[in-house]
CSV table of C-alpha atoms in Angstrom, one decimal:
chain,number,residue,atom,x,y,z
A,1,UNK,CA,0.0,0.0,0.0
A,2,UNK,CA,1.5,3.3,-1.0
A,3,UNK,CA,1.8,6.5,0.8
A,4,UNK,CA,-0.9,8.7,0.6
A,5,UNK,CA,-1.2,12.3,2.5
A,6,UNK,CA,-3.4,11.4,5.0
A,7,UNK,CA,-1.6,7.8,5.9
A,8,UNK,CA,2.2,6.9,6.5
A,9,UNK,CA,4.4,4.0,7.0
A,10,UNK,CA,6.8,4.8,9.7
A,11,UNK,CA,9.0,1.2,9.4
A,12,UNK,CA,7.7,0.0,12.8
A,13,UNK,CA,4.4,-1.9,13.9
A,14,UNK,CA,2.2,0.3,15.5
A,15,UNK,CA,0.5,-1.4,18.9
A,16,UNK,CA,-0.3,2.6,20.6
A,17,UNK,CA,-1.1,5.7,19.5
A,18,UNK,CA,-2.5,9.0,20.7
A,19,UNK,CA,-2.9,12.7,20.1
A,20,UNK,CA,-0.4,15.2,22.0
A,21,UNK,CA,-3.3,17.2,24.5
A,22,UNK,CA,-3.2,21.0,23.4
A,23,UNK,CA,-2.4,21.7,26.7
A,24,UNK,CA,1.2,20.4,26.2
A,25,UNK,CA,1.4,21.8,23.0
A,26,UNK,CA,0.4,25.6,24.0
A,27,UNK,CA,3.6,25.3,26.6
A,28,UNK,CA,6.0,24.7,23.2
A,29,UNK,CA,4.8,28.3,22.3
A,30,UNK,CA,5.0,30.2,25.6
A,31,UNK,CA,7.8,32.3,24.9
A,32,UNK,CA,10.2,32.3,28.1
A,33,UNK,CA,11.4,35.9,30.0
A,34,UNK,CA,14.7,35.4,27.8
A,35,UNK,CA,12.5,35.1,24.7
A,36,UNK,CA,10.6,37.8,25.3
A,37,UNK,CA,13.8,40.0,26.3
A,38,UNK,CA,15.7,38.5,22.7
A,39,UNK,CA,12.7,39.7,20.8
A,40,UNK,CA,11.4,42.7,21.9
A,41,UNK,CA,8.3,43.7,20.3
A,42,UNK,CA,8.1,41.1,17.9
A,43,UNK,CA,4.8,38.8,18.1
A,44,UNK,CA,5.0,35.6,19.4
A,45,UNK,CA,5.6,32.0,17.4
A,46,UNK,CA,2.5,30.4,15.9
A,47,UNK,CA,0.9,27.3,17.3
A,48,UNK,CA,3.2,24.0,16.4
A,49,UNK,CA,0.5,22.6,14.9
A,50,UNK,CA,-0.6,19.0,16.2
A,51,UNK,CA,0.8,16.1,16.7
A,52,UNK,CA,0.4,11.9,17.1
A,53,UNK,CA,2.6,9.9,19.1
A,54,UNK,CA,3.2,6.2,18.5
A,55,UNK,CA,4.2,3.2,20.1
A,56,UNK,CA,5.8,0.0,18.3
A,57,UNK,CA,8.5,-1.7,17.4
A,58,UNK,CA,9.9,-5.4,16.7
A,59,UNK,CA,10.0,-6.9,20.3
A,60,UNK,CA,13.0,-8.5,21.6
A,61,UNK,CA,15.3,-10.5,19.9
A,62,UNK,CA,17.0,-9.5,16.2
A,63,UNK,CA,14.5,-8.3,14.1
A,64,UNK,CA,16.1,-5.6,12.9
A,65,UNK,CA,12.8,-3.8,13.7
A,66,UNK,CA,13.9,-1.0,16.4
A,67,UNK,CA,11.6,-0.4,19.1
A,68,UNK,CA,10.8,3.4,19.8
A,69,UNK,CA,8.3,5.8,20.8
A,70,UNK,CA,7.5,7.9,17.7
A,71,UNK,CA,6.1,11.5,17.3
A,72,UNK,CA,4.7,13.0,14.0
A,73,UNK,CA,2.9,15.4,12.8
A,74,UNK,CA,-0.4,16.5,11.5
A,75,UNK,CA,-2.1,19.5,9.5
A,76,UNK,CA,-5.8,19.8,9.7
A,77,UNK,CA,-6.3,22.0,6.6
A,78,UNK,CA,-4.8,19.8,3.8
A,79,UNK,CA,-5.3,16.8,6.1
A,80,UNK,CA,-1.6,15.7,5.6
A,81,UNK,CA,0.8,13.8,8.3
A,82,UNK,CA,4.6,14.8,7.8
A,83,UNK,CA,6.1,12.2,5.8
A,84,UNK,CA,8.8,11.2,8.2
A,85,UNK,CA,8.3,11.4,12.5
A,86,UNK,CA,9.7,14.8,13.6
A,87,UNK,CA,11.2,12.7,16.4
A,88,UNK,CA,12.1,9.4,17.3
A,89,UNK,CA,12.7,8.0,20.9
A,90,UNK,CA,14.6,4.3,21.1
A,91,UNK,CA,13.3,2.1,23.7
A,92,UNK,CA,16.2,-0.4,23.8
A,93,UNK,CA,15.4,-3.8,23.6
A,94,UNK,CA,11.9,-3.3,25.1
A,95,UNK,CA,8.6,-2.8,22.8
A,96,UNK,CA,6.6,0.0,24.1
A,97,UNK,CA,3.2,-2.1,24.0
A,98,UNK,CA,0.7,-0.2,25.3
A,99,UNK,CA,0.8,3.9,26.0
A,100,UNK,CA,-1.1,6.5,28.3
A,101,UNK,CA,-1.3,10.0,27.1
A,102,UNK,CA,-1.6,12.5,30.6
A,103,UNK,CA,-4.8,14.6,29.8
A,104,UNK,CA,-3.1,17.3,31.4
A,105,UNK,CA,-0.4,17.2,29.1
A,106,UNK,CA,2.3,16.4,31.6
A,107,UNK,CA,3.9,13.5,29.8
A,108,UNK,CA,2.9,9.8,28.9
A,109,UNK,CA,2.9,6.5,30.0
A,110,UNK,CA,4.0,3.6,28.4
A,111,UNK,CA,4.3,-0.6,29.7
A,112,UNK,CA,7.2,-2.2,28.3
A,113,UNK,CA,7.6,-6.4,28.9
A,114,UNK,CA,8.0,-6.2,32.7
A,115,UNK,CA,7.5,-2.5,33.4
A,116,UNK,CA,5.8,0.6,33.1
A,117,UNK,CA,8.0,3.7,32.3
A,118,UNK,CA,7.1,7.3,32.1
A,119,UNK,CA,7.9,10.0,29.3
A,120,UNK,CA,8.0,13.8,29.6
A,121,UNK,CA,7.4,16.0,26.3
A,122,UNK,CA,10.8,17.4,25.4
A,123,UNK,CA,10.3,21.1,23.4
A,124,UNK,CA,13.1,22.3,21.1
A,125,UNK,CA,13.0,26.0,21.3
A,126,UNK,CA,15.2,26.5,18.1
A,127,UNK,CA,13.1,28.5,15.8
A,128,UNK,CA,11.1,25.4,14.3
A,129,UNK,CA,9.8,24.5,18.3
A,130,UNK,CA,9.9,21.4,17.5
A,131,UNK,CA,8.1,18.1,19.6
A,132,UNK,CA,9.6,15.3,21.3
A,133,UNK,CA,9.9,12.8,24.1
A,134,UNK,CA,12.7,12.4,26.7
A,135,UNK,CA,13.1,9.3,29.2
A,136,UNK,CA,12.0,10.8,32.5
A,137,UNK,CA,14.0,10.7,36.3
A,138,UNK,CA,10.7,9.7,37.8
A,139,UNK,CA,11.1,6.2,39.2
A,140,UNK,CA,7.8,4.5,39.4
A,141,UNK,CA,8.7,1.6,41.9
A,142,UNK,CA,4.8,0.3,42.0
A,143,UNK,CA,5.2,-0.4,38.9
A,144,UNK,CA,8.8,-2.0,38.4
A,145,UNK,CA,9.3,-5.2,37.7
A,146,UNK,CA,5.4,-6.2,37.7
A,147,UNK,CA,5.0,-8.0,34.0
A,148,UNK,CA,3.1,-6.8,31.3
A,149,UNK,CA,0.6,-4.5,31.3
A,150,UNK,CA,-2.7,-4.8,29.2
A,151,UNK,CA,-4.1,-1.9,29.6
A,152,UNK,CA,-3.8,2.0,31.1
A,153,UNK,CA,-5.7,4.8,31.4
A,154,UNK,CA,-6.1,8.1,33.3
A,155,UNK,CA,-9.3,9.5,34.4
A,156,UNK,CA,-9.9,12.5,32.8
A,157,UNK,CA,-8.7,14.7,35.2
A,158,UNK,CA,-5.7,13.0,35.3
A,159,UNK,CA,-5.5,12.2,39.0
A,160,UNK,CA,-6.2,8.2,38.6
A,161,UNK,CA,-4.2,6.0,36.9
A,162,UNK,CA,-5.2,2.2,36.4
A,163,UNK,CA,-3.4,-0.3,35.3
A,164,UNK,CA,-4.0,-4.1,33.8
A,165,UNK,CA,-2.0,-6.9,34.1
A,166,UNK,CA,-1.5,-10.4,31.7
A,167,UNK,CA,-1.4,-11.8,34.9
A,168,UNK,CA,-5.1,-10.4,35.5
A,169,UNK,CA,-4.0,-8.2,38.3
A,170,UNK,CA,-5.9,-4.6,38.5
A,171,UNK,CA,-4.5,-1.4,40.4
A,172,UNK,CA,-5.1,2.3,40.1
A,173,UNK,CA,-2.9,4.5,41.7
A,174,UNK,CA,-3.0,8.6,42.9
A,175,UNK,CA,-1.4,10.7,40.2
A,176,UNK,CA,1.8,11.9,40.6
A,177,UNK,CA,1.9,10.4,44.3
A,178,UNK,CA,1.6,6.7,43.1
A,179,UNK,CA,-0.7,6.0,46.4
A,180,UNK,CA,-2.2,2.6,45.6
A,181,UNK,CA,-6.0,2.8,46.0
A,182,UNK,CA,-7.3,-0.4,44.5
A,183,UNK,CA,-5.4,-3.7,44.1
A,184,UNK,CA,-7.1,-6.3,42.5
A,185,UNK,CA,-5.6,-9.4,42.1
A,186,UNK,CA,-7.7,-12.1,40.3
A,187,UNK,CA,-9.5,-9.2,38.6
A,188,UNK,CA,-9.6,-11.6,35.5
A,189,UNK,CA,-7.5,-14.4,34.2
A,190,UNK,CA,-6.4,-11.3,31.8
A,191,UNK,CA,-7.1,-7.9,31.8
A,192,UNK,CA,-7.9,-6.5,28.6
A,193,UNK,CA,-9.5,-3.4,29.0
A,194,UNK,CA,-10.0,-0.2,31.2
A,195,UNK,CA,-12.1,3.1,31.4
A,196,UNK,CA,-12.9,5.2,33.8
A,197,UNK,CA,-16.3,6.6,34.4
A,198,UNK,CA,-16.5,10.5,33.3
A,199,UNK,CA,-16.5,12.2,37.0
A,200,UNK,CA,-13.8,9.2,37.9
A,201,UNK,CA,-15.8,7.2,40.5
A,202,UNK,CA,-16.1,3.9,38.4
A,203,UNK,CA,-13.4,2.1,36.8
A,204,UNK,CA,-14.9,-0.9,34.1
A,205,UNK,CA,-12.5,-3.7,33.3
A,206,UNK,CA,-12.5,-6.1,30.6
A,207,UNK,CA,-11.2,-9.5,30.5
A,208,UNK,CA,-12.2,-13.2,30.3
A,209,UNK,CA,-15.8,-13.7,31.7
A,210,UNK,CA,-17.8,-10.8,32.2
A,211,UNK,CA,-17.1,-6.5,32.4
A,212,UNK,CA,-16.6,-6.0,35.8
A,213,UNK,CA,-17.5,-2.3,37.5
A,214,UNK,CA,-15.3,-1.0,40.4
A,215,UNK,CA,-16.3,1.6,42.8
A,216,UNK,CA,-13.1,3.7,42.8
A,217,UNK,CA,-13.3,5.1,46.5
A,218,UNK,CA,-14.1,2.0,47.6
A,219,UNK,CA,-11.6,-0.1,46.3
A,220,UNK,CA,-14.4,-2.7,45.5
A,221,UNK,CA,-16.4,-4.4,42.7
A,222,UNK,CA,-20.1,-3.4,42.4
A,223,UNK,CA,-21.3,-5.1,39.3
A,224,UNK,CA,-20.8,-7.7,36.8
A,225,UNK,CA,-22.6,-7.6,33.6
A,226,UNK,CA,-23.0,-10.8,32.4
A,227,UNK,CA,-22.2,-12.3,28.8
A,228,UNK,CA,-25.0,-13.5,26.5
A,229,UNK,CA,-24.6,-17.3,25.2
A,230,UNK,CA,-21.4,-17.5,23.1
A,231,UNK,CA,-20.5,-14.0,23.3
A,232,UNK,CA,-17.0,-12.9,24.3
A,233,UNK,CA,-16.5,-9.2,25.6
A,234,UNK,CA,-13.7,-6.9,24.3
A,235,UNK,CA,-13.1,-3.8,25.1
A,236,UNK,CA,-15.3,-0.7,26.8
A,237,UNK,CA,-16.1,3.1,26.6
A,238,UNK,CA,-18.2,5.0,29.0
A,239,UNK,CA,-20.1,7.9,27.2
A,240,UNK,CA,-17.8,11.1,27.6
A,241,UNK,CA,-21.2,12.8,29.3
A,242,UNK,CA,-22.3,12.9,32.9
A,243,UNK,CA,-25.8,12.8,32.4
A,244,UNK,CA,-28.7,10.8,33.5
A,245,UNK,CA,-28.6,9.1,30.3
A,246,UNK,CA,-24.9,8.2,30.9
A,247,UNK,CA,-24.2,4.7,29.2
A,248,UNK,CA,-21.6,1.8,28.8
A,249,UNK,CA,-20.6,0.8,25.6
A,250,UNK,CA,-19.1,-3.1,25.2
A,251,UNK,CA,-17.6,-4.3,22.1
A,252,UNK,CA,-18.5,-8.3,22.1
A,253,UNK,CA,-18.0,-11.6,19.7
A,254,UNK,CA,-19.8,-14.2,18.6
A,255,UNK,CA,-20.1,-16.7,15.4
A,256,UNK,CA,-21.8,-14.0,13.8
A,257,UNK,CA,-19.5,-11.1,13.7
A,258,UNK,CA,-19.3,-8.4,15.7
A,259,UNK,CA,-21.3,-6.1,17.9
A,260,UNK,CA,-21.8,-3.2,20.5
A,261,UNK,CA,-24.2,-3.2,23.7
A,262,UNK,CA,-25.1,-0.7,25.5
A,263,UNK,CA,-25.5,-0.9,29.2
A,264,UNK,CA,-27.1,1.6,31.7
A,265,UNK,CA,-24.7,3.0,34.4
A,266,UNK,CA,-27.7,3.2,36.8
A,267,UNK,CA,-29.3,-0.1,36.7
A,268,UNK,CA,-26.1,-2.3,35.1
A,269,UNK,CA,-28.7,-3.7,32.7
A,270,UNK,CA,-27.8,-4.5,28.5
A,271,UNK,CA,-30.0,-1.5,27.1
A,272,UNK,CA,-29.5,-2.6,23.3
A,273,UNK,CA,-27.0,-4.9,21.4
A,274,UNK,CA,-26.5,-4.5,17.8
A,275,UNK,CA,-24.2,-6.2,14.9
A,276,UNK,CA,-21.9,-4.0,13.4
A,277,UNK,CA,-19.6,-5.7,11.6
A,278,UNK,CA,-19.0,-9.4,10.7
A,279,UNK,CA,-15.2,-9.7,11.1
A,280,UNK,CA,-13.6,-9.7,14.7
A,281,UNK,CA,-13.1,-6.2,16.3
A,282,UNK,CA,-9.5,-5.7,17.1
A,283,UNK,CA,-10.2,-1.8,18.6
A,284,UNK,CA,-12.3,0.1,19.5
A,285,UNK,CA,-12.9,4.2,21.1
A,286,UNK,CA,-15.4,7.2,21.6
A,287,UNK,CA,-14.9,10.3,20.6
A,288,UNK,CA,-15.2,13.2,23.0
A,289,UNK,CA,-18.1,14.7,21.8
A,290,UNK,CA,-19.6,11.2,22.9
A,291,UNK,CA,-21.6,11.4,19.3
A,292,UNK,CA,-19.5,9.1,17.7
A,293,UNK,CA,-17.8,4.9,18.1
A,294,UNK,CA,-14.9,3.8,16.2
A,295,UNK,CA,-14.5,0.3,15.6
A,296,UNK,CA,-11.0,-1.6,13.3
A,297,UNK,CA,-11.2,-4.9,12.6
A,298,UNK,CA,-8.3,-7.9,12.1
A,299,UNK,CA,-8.8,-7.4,8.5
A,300,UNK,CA,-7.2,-3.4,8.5
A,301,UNK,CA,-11.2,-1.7,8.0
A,302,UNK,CA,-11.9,0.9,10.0
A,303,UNK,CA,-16.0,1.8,10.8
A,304,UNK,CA,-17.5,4.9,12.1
A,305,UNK,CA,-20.5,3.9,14.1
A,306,UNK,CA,-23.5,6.8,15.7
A,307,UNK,CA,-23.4,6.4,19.6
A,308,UNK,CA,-27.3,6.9,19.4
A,309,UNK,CA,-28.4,4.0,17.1
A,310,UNK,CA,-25.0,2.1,16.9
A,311,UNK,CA,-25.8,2.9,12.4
A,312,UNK,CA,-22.9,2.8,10.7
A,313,UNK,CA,-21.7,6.1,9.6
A,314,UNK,CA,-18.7,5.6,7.8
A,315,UNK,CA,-16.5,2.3,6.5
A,316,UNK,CA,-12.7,2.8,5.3
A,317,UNK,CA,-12.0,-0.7,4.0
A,318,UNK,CA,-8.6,-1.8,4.2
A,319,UNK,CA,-7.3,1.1,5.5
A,320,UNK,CA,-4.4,-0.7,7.3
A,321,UNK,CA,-3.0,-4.1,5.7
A,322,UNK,CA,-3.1,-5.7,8.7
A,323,UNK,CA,-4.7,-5.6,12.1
A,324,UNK,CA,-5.8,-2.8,13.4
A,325,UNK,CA,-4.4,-2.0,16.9
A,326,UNK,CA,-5.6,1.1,18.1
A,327,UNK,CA,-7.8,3.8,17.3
A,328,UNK,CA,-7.8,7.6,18.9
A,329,UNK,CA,-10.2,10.8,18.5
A,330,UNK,CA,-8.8,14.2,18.6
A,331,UNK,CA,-10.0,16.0,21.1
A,332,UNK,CA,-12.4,18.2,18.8
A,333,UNK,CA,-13.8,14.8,17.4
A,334,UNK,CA,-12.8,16.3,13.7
A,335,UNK,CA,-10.6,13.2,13.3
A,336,UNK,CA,-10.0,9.6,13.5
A,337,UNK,CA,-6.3,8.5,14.8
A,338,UNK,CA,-5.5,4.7,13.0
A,339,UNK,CA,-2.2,2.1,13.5
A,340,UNK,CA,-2.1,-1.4,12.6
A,341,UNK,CA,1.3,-4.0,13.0
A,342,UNK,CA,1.4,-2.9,9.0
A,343,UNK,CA,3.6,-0.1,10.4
A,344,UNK,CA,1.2,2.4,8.6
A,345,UNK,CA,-1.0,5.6,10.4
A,346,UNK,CA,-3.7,7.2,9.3
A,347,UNK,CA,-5.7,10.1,9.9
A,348,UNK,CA,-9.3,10.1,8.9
A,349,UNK,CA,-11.9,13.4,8.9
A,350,UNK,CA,-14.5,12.7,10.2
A,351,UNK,CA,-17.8,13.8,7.6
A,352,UNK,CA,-20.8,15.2,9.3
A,353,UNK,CA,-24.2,13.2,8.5
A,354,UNK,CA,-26.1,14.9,6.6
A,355,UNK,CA,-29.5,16.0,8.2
A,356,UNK,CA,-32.1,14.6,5.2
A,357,UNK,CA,-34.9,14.8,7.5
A,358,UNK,CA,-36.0,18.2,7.4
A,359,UNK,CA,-36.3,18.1,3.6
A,360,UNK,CA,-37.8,14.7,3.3
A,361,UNK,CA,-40.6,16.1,5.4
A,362,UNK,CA,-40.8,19.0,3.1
A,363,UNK,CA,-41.2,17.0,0.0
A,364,UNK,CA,-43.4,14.9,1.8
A,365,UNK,CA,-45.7,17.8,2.4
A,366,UNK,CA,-45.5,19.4,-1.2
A,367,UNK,CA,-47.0,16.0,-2.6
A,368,UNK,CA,-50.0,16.0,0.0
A,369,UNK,CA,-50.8,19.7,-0.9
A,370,UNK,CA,-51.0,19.0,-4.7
A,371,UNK,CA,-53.2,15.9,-4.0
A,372,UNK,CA,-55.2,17.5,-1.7
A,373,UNK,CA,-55.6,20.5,-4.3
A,374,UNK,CA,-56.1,18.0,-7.6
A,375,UNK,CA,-58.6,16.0,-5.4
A,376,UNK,CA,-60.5,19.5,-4.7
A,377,UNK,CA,-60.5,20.9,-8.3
A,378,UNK,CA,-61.7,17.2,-9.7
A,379,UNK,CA,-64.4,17.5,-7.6
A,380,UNK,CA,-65.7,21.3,-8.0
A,381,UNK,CA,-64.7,22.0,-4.0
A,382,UNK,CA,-62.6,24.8,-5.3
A,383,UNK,CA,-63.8,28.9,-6.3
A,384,UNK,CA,-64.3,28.8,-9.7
A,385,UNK,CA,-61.9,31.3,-9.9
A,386,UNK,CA,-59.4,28.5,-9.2
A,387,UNK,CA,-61.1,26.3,-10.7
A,388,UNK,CA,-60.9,28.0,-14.2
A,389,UNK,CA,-57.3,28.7,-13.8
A,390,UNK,CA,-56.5,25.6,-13.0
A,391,UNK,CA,-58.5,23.8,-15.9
């Protein structure tokens, strides 16, 4: 598959990916009091533009593949990524598997084979203000030496951090402190998944057997939502919105392809299950808006899918060759972040659905109008005026 401007193949698989917060970039901008000294009353740099950060590489062993954590770049208006990364961080022998992007744009996390290891953004302040990442000091001894790690996530405010284990352990952790709050060991035979709820007070975890929900504070599990004959859960989103009409959204499997359920947050009850797609999803997300679900499957399509009636919206197929391994919104829900094991990334706009109702309903009532008016003049109801006229 070649190049195109919107999708790249940066010589590494891809297993995580995510979009640099504006918060972090907006600090690559802030001119410091030597800057503003140096340039007197010149204006300020421009925005860097945005950025994607990726996670990959060949594993242990000689490959040949190196592993690395991988930042590029990416222009909204002509909806092009830079054609090489605009920096590239080696991770030794160890394959940065899964990755954590700080909502606060402090840094990222990312588990390695036996340990999890923390990033900090690294600005040049040259004149092109470039992006990229720098091993941190921080030692993170909770999480030394404890296997491989599934899954992470921060709340949203960034002041929770859970983590999942292949060993089917589950902890979350005070951010920066590292204070352990829950510590789950038999969680599941394998943790798969994580989210936390949108005000931070439930954690859902995905693994073998059922979604299990955690009470945060509590350090305790409060529901299991329960599988449906055959079906094998994936992975889970809560909707981005605190509302009463807050949902859960479970990606599952069966002989018949694959689906989303919803689930209420209030009685942890299956609202609605729908098919969606008949190969295996391989990843899936919400965008922050909450409007829209993103779904890739094993054979490289990528699906757009409406929150509200789980329709699909939108189908790239084959955008990846292989796998799809993760999938990321931007934080204005404009775009769709894509990596497969292919080694390629792509960038998709999101298209607006186009509201065909309104004129639908006005074509609707044109035609009963001229019926009503051809049934009236057929049968003298009309002035003769009208009548005449139209005769």
């Amino acid at each position: 598959m070649a190049d195109s401007a919107n999708s790249k193949n940066y010589g590494v698989p891809i297993y995580g990916a995510g979009w640099v917060p504006p918060s972090a970039l907006r600090s690559a901008v802030e001119p410091s009091a030597d800057d503003e000294k140096d340039d007197g009353d010149k204006s300020s740099s421009s925005a860097p533009g945005n950025y994607v950060v990726l996670a990959g590489g060949g594993g242990e062993g000689n490959s040949g593949i190196r592993n690395a954590l991988i930042v590029a770049q990416f222009d909204f208006d002509s909806n092009v990524l830079s054609d090489e990364p605009v920096a590239r961080l080696g991770t030794g022998g160890d394959l940065p598997y899964r990755m954590a992007v700080h909502p606060g744009g402090e840094g990222l996390m990312c588990s390695l084979p036996k340990s999890c290891r923390w990033f900090d953004w690294d600005f040049q302040t040259a004149e092109s203000r470039s992006l990229g990442l720098r091993s941190s000091e921080k030692v993170l001894e909770p999480l030394d030496d404890v296997g491989q790690q599934l899954a992470l996530t921060f709340n949203n405010e960034g002041s929770l951090l859970a983590v999942g284990g292949e060993d089917g352990k589950l902890r979350v952790f005070k951010w920066p402190s590292m204070e352990n709050i829950l510590d789950q060991a038999n969680a599941h035979a394998s943790v798969k998944d994580l989210d936390f709820s949108p005000d931070g007070k439930c954690l859902a975890s995905v693994g073998s057997g059922p979604c299990r929900i955690w009470d945060v504070s509590k350090s305790t599990s409060v529901a299991s939502l329960t599988k449906e004959n055959d079906e094998i859960f994936g992975y889970c989103r809560f909707s981005p919105i605190n509302d009463e009409n807050q949902v859960l959204y479970i990606t599952t499997m069966q002989d018949q392809g694959g689906s989303i359920s919803k689930w209420s947050t209030t009685t942890w009850r299956r609202i609605k299950s729908k098919r969606v797609v008949r190969d295996p999803i391989c990843a899936f997300n919400i965008s922050p808006n909450g409007k829209l679900l993103a779904i890739g499957t094993i054979e490289g399509d990528v699906l757009v899918v409406s929150s509200n009636n789980l329709q699909v919206q939108n189908v790239v197929k084959k955008a990846h060759l292989g796998l799809v391994t993760t999938l990321k919104f931007s934080e204005d829900s404009r775009a769709l972040l894509s990596a497969s094991l292919d080694s390629r990334v792509r960038v998709t706009i999101i298209k607006e659905e186009k509201k065909s109702g309104l004129s639908l309903w006005i074509v609707i009532l044109v035609l009963l109008i001229a019926i009503a008016v051809y049934y009236a003049a057929s049968n003298g109801i009309l002035p003769l005026e009208l009548n005449s006229i139209l005769k």
